[in-house]
Coordinates of C-alpha atoms in Angstrom, one line a residue:
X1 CA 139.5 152.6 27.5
X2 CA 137.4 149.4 28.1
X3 CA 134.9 150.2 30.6
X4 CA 135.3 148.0 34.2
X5 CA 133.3 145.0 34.1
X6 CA 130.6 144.7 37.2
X7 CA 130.3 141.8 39.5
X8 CA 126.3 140.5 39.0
X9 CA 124.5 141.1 41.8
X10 CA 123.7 137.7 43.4
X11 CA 120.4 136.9 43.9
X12 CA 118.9 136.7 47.7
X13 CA 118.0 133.3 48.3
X14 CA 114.3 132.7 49.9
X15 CA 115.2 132.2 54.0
X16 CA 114.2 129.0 55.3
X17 CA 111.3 128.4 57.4
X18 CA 112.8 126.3 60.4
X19 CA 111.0 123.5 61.5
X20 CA 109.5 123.2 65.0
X21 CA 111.4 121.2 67.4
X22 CA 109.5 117.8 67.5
X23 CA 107.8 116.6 70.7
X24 CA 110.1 114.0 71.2
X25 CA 113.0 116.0 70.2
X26 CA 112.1 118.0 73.5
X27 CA 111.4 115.1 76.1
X28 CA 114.9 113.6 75.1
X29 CA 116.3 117.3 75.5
X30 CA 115.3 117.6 78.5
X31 CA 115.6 113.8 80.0
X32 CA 115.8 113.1 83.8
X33 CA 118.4 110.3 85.8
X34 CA 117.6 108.7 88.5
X35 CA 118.8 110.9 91.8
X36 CA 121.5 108.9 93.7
X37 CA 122.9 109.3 97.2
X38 CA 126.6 108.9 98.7
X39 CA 124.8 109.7 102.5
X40 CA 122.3 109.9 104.9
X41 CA 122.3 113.7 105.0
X42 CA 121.0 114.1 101.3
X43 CA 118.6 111.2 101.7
X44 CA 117.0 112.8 104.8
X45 CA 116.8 116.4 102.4
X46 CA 115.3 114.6 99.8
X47 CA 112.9 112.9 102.0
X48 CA 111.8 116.7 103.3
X49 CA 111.4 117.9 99.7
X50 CA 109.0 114.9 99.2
X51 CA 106.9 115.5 102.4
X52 CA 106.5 119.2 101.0
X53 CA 105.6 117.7 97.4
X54 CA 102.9 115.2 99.7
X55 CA 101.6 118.4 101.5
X56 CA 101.1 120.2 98.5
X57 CA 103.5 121.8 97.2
X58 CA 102.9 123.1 93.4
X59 CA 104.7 120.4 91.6
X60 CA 103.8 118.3 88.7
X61 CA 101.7 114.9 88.7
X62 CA 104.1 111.7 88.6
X63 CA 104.8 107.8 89.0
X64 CA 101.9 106.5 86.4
X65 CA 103.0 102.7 86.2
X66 CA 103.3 100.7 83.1
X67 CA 103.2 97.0 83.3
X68 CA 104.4 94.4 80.0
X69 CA 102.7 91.4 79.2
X70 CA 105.0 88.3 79.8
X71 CA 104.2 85.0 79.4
X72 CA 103.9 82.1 82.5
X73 CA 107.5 80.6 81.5
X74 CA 109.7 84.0 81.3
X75 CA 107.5 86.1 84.7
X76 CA 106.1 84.4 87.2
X77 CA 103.5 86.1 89.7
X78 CA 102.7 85.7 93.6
X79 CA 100.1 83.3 94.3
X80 CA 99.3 80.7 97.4
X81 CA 99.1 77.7 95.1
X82 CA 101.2 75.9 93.4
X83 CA 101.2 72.3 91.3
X84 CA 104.1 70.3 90.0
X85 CA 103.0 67.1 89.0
X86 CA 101.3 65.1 91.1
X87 CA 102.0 67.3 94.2
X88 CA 99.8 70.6 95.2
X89 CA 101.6 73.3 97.7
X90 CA 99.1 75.6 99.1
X91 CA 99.0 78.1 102.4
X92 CA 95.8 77.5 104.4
X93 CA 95.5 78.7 107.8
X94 CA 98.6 79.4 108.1
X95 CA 100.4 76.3 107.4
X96 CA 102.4 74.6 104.3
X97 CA 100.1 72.2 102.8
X98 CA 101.3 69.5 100.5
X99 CA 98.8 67.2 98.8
X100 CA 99.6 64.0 97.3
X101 CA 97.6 63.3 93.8
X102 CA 97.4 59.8 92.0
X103 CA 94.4 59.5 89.4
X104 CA 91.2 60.1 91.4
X105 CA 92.5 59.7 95.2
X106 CA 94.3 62.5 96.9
X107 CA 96.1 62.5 100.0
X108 CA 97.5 65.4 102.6
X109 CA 101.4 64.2 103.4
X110 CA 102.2 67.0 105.2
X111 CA 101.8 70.5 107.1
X112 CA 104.2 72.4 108.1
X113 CA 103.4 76.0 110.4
X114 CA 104.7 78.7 108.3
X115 CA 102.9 81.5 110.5
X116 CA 101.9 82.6 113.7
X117 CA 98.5 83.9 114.9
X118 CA 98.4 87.4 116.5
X119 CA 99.3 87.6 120.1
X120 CA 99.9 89.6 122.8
X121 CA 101.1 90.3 126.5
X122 CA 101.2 93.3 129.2
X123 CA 102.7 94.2 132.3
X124 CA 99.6 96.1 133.6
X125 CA 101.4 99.2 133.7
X126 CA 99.9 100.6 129.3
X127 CA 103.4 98.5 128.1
X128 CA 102.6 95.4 126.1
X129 CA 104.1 93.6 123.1
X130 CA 102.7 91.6 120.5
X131 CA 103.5 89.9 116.6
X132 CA 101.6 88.1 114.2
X133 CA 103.2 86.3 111.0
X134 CA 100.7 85.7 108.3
X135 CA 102.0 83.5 104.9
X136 CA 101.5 85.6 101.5
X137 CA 102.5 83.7 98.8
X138 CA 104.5 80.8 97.5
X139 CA 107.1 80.2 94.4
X140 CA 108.6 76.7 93.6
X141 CA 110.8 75.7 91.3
X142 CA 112.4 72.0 91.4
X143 CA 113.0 71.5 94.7
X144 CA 113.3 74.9 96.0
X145 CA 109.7 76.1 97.8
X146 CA 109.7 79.6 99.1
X147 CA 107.1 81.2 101.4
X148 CA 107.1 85.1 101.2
X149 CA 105.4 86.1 104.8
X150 CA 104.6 89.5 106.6
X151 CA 105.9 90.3 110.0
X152 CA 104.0 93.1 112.2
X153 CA 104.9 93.7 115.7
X154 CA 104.5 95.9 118.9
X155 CA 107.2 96.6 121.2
X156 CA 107.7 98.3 124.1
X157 CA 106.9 101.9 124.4
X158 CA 104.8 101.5 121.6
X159 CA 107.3 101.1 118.6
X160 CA 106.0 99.0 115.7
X161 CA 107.9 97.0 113.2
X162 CA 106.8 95.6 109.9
X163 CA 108.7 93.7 107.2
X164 CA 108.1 91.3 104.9
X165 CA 110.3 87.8 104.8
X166 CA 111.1 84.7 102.5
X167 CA 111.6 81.6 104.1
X168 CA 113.8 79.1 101.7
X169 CA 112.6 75.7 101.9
X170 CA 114.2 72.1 100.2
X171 CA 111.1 70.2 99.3
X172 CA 113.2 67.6 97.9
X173 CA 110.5 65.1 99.6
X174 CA 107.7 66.6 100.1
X175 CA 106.7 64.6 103.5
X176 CA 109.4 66.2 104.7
X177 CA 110.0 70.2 104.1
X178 CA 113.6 71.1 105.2
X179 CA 114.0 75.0 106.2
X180 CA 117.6 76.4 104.4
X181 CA 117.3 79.7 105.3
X182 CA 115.2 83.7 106.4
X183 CA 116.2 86.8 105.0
X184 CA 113.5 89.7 104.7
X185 CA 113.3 93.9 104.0
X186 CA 111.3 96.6 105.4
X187 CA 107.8 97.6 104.4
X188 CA 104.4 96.1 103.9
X189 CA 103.9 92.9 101.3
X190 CA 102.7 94.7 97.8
X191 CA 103.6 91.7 95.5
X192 CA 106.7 89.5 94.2
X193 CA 108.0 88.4 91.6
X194 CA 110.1 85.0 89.9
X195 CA 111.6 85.2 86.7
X196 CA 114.6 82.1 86.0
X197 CA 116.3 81.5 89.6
X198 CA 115.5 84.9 90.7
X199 CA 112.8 86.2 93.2
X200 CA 111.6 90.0 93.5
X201 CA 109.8 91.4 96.6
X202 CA 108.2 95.1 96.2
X203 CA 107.1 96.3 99.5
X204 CA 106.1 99.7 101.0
X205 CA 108.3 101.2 103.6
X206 CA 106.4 104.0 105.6
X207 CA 109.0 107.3 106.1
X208 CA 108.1 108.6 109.5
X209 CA 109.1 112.5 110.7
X210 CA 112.8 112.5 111.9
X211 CA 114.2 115.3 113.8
X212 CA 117.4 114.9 111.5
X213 CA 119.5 113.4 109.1
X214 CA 120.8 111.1 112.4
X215 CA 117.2 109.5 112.6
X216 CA 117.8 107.2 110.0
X217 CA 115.5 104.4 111.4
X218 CA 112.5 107.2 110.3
X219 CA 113.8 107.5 106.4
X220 CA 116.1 104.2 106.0
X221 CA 115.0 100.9 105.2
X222 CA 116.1 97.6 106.3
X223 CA 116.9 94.0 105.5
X224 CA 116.7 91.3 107.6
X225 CA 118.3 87.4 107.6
X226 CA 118.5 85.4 110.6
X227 CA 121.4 86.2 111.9
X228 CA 121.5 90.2 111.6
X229 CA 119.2 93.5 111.0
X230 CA 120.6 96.3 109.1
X231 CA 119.9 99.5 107.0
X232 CA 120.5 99.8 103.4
X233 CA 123.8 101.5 102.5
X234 CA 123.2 105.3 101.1
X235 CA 124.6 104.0 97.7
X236 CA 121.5 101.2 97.9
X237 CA 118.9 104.4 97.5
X238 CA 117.3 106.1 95.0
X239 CA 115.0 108.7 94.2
X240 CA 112.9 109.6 91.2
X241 CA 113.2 113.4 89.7
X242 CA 110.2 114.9 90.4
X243 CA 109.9 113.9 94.1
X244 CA 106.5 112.6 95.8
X245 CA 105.5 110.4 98.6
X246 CA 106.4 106.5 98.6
X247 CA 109.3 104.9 99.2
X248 CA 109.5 101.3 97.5
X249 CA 112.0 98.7 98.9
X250 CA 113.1 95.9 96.0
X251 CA 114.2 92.9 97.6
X252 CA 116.2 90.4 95.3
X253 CA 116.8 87.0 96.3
X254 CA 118.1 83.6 95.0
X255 CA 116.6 80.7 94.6
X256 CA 120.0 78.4 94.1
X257 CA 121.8 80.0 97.0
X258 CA 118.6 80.1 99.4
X259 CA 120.1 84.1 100.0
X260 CA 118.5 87.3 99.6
X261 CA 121.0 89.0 97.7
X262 CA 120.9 92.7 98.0
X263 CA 118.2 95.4 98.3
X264 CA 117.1 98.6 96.9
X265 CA 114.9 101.6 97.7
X266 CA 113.4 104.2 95.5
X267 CA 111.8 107.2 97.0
X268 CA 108.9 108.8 95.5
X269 CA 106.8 105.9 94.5
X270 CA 104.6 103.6 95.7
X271 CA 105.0 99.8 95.4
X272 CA 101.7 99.8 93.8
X273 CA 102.9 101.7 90.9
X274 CA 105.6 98.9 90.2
X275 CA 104.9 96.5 87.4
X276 CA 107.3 93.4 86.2
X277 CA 108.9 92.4 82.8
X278 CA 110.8 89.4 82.6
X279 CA 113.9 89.8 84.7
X280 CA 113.0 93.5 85.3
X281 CA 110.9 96.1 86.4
X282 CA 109.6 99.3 85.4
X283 CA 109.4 102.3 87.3
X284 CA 107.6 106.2 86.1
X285 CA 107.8 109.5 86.5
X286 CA 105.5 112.0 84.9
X287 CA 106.2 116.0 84.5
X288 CA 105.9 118.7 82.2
X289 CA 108.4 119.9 79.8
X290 CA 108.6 123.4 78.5
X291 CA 111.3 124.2 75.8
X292 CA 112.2 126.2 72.9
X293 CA 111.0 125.3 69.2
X294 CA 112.2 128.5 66.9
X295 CA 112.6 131.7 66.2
X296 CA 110.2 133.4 64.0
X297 CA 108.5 136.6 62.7
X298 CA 104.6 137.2 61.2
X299 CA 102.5 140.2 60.5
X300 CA 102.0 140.5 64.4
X301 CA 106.1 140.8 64.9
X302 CA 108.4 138.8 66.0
X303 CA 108.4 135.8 68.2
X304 CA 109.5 133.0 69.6
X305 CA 107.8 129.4 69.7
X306 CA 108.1 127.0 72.4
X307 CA 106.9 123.7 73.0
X308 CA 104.7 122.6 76.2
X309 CA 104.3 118.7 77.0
X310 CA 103.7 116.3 79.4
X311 CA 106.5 113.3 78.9
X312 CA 106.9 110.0 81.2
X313 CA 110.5 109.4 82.1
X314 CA 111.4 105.5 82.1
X315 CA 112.9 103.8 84.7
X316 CA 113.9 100.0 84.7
X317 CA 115.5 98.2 87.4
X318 CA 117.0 94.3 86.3
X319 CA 116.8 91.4 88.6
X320 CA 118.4 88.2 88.2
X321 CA 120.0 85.5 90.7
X322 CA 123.1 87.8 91.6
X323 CA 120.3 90.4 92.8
X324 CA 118.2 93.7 91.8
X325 CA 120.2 97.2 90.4
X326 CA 119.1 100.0 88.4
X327 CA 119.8 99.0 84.0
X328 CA 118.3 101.8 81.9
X329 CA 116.6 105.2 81.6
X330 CA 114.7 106.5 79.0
X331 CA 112.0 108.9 78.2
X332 CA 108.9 109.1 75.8
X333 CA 106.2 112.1 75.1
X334 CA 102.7 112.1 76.3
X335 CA 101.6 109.9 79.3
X336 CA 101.1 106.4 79.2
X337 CA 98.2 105.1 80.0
X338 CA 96.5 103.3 83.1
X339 CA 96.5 99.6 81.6
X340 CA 99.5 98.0 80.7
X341 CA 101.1 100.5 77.8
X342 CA 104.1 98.6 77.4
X343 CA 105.9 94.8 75.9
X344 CA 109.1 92.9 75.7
X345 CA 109.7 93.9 71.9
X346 CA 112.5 91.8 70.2
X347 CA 115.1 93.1 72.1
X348 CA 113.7 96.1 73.8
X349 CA 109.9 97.2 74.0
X350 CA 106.8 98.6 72.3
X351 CA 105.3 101.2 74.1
X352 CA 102.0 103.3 73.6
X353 CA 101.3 106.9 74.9
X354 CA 98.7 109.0 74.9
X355 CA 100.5 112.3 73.4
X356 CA 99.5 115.5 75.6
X357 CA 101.3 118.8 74.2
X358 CA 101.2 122.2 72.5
X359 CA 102.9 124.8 70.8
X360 CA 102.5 128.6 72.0
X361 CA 104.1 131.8 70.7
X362 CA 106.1 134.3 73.0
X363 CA 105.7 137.8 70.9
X364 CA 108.5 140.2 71.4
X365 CA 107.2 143.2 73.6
X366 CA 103.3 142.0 73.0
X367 CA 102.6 140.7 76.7
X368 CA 101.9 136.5 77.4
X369 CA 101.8 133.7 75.3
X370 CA 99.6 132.6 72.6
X371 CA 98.2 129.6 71.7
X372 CA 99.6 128.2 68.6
X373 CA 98.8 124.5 67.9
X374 CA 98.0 121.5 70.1
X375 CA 98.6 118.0 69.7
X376 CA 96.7 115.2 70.9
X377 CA 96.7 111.2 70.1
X378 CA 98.4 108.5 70.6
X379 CA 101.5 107.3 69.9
X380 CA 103.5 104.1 69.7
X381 CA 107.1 104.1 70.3
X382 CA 109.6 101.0 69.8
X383 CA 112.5 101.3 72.0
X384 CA 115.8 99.6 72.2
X385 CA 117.7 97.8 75.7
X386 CA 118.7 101.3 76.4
X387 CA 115.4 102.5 76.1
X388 CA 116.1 104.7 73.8
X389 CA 113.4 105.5 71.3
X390 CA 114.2 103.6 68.1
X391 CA 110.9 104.7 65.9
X392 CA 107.7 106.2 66.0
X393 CA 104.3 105.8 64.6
X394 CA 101.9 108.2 65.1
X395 CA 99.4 107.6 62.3
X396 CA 98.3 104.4 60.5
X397 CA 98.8 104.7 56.6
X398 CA 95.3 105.6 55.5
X399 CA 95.7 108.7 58.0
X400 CA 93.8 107.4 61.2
X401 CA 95.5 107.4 64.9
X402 CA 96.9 105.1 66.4

């Protein structure tokens, strides 16, 4: 009888060593959006968790600002002089000056009060009231002139009010400067913006204590036009992930239509930390990022790696002559750094970072965590409309960082 014929024994393939989760994999794992609001009553919470973040709380660092190099014809920035041709605009004491040039000779053809000097009045009994308008910058382009200005006032029982305002001006013939229109928003001047037939305004609105979510002149910003003063719908405001104190109003207004045409507010950032791109603006939020790499074993026993970084979340806002509104959201490893880390690229941007991360091992039943590996350099990312990273270099070809 023919014996039975055995199966061979296959042959245990070697198990393969996973790879680590990347740093980037991580930060895009763990991304962060934007918080949105559909009324007061979760605005006023978030403004609470912010105070607690301002007064300490254990939270991480955020809002680094990036700015992008544009050049004079694509971004426009504030100033209090401007030339077009053979006519200079200028603010001086607090007036619209318009200088006529021809070769050599110059000649002033007109002024026109654009502010108002600080003053006051009381009625003896501690109440008093008083306002000062003071001119901040001018943008012209063709005909159209506007002034950007800063309101302050006292009122009775000592309330104050601060916003900032555009005035719209046809300067058609210059002798003659024709008012079209006022609109404003809340907050202190921090800078402005022109980019095609579109104006930006970032100012700082100050969020005061309110007793609750009803108090929404302490939390809500306004805008303002000639005619009206209201608050910014709850679907107007924002606030980034990681909470802080700030609140940044973004005015957008149109050249064409002489109109401011809406407004938006982003809690948890100051103004200062906004910086423009063509047609947009970028907004930051830094925080730390802890997440799982892979499961493996060693001579010690087994454990599990995880990855620890810092990663910027990316926030851009578009503006153009129909107003401002929140476009993309992205995310990137490492921190960017202080001075301007990022460019119009194509169509999307080039952005450096300075990479900040590690890699530590959890051992099963052996107490904390130990160090494995860090990571430090720079990077430089490319990143599509979307701002979502397209490529990454982190080393130039003969081996040396970036």
């Amino acid at each position: 009888e023919a014996a039975a014929t055995e199966a061979p024994t296959a042959t245990p393939s070697p198990t393969a060593t996973p790879a680590p989760i990347s740093f980037e994999t991580a930060a895009e794992a763990n991304r962060a959006e934007l918080r949105t609001f559909s009324d007061y009553g979760d605005v006023f919470s978030v403004v609470q968790e912010n105070k607690a973040v301002g007064d300490g709380a254990d939270v991480p660092a955020h809002s680094s600002a990036l700015r992008a190099a544009a050049s004079p014809e694509e971004l426009t920035e504030s100033d209090i002089l401007r030339v077009d041709g053979e006519y200079i605009y200028t603010l001086t004491d607090k007036n619209l000056t318009i200088f006529h040039l021809s070769g050599e000779a110059g000649e002033l053809i007109s002024t026109t009060p654009v502010g108002t000097a600080w003053s006051s009045s009381g009625d003896g009994s501690g109440s008093f009231a008083g306002s000062e308008r003071t001119p901040l910058a001018l943008f012209l382009r063709g005909s159209r002139l506007l002034d950007v200005y800063g309101y302050d006032s006292f009122g009775g029982e000592m309330r104050y009010s601060e916003y900032v305002g555009v005035d719209f001006y046809d300067v058609s013939d210059p002798h003659t400067p024709v008012l079209l229109a006022s609109a404003g928003q809340s907050g202190v001047y921090s800078d402005a913006w022109m980019s095609g037939g579109a104006l930006c305004v970032a100012t700082d609105f100050s969020v005061l204590d309110a007793a609750d979510a009803a108090d929404t002149d302490k939390f809500v910003p306004r805008v303002h036009t000639a005619a009206d003063s209201r608050q910014l719908e709850a679907e107007s405001l924002y606030a980034l992930p990681n909470g802080g104190e700030g609140c940044t109003v973004l005015g957008g207004y149109s050249l064409d239509e002489a109109a401011q045409k809406n407004a938006v507010a982003v809690y948890g950032i100051e103004a200062k930390n906004v910086y423009a791109v063509p047609g947009g603006l970028f907004l930051t939020d830094t925080r730390s990022v802890s997440a799982e790499s892979r499961r493996m074993s060693d001579s010690i026993g087994d454990y599990t790696e995880y990855v620890e970084l810092l990663c910027t979340d990316l926030f851009r806002f578009d503006y153009d002559a129909s107003g401002i509104r929140p476009a993309a959201s992205g995310v990137v490893s490492g921190l960017l750094p202080e001075k301007s880390a990022i460019v119009p690229f194509g169509s999307g941007y080039v952005c450096l970072s300075e990479v900040s991360g590690s890699y530590i091992n959890m051992y099963v039943g052996k107490g904390g965590p130990t160090p494995a590996a860090e990571q430090t350099g720079s990077a430089l990312y490319t990143l599509d409309a979307a701002l979502t990273v397209t490529a990454k270099l982190s080393a130039l070809p003969n081996g040396d960082g970036i």
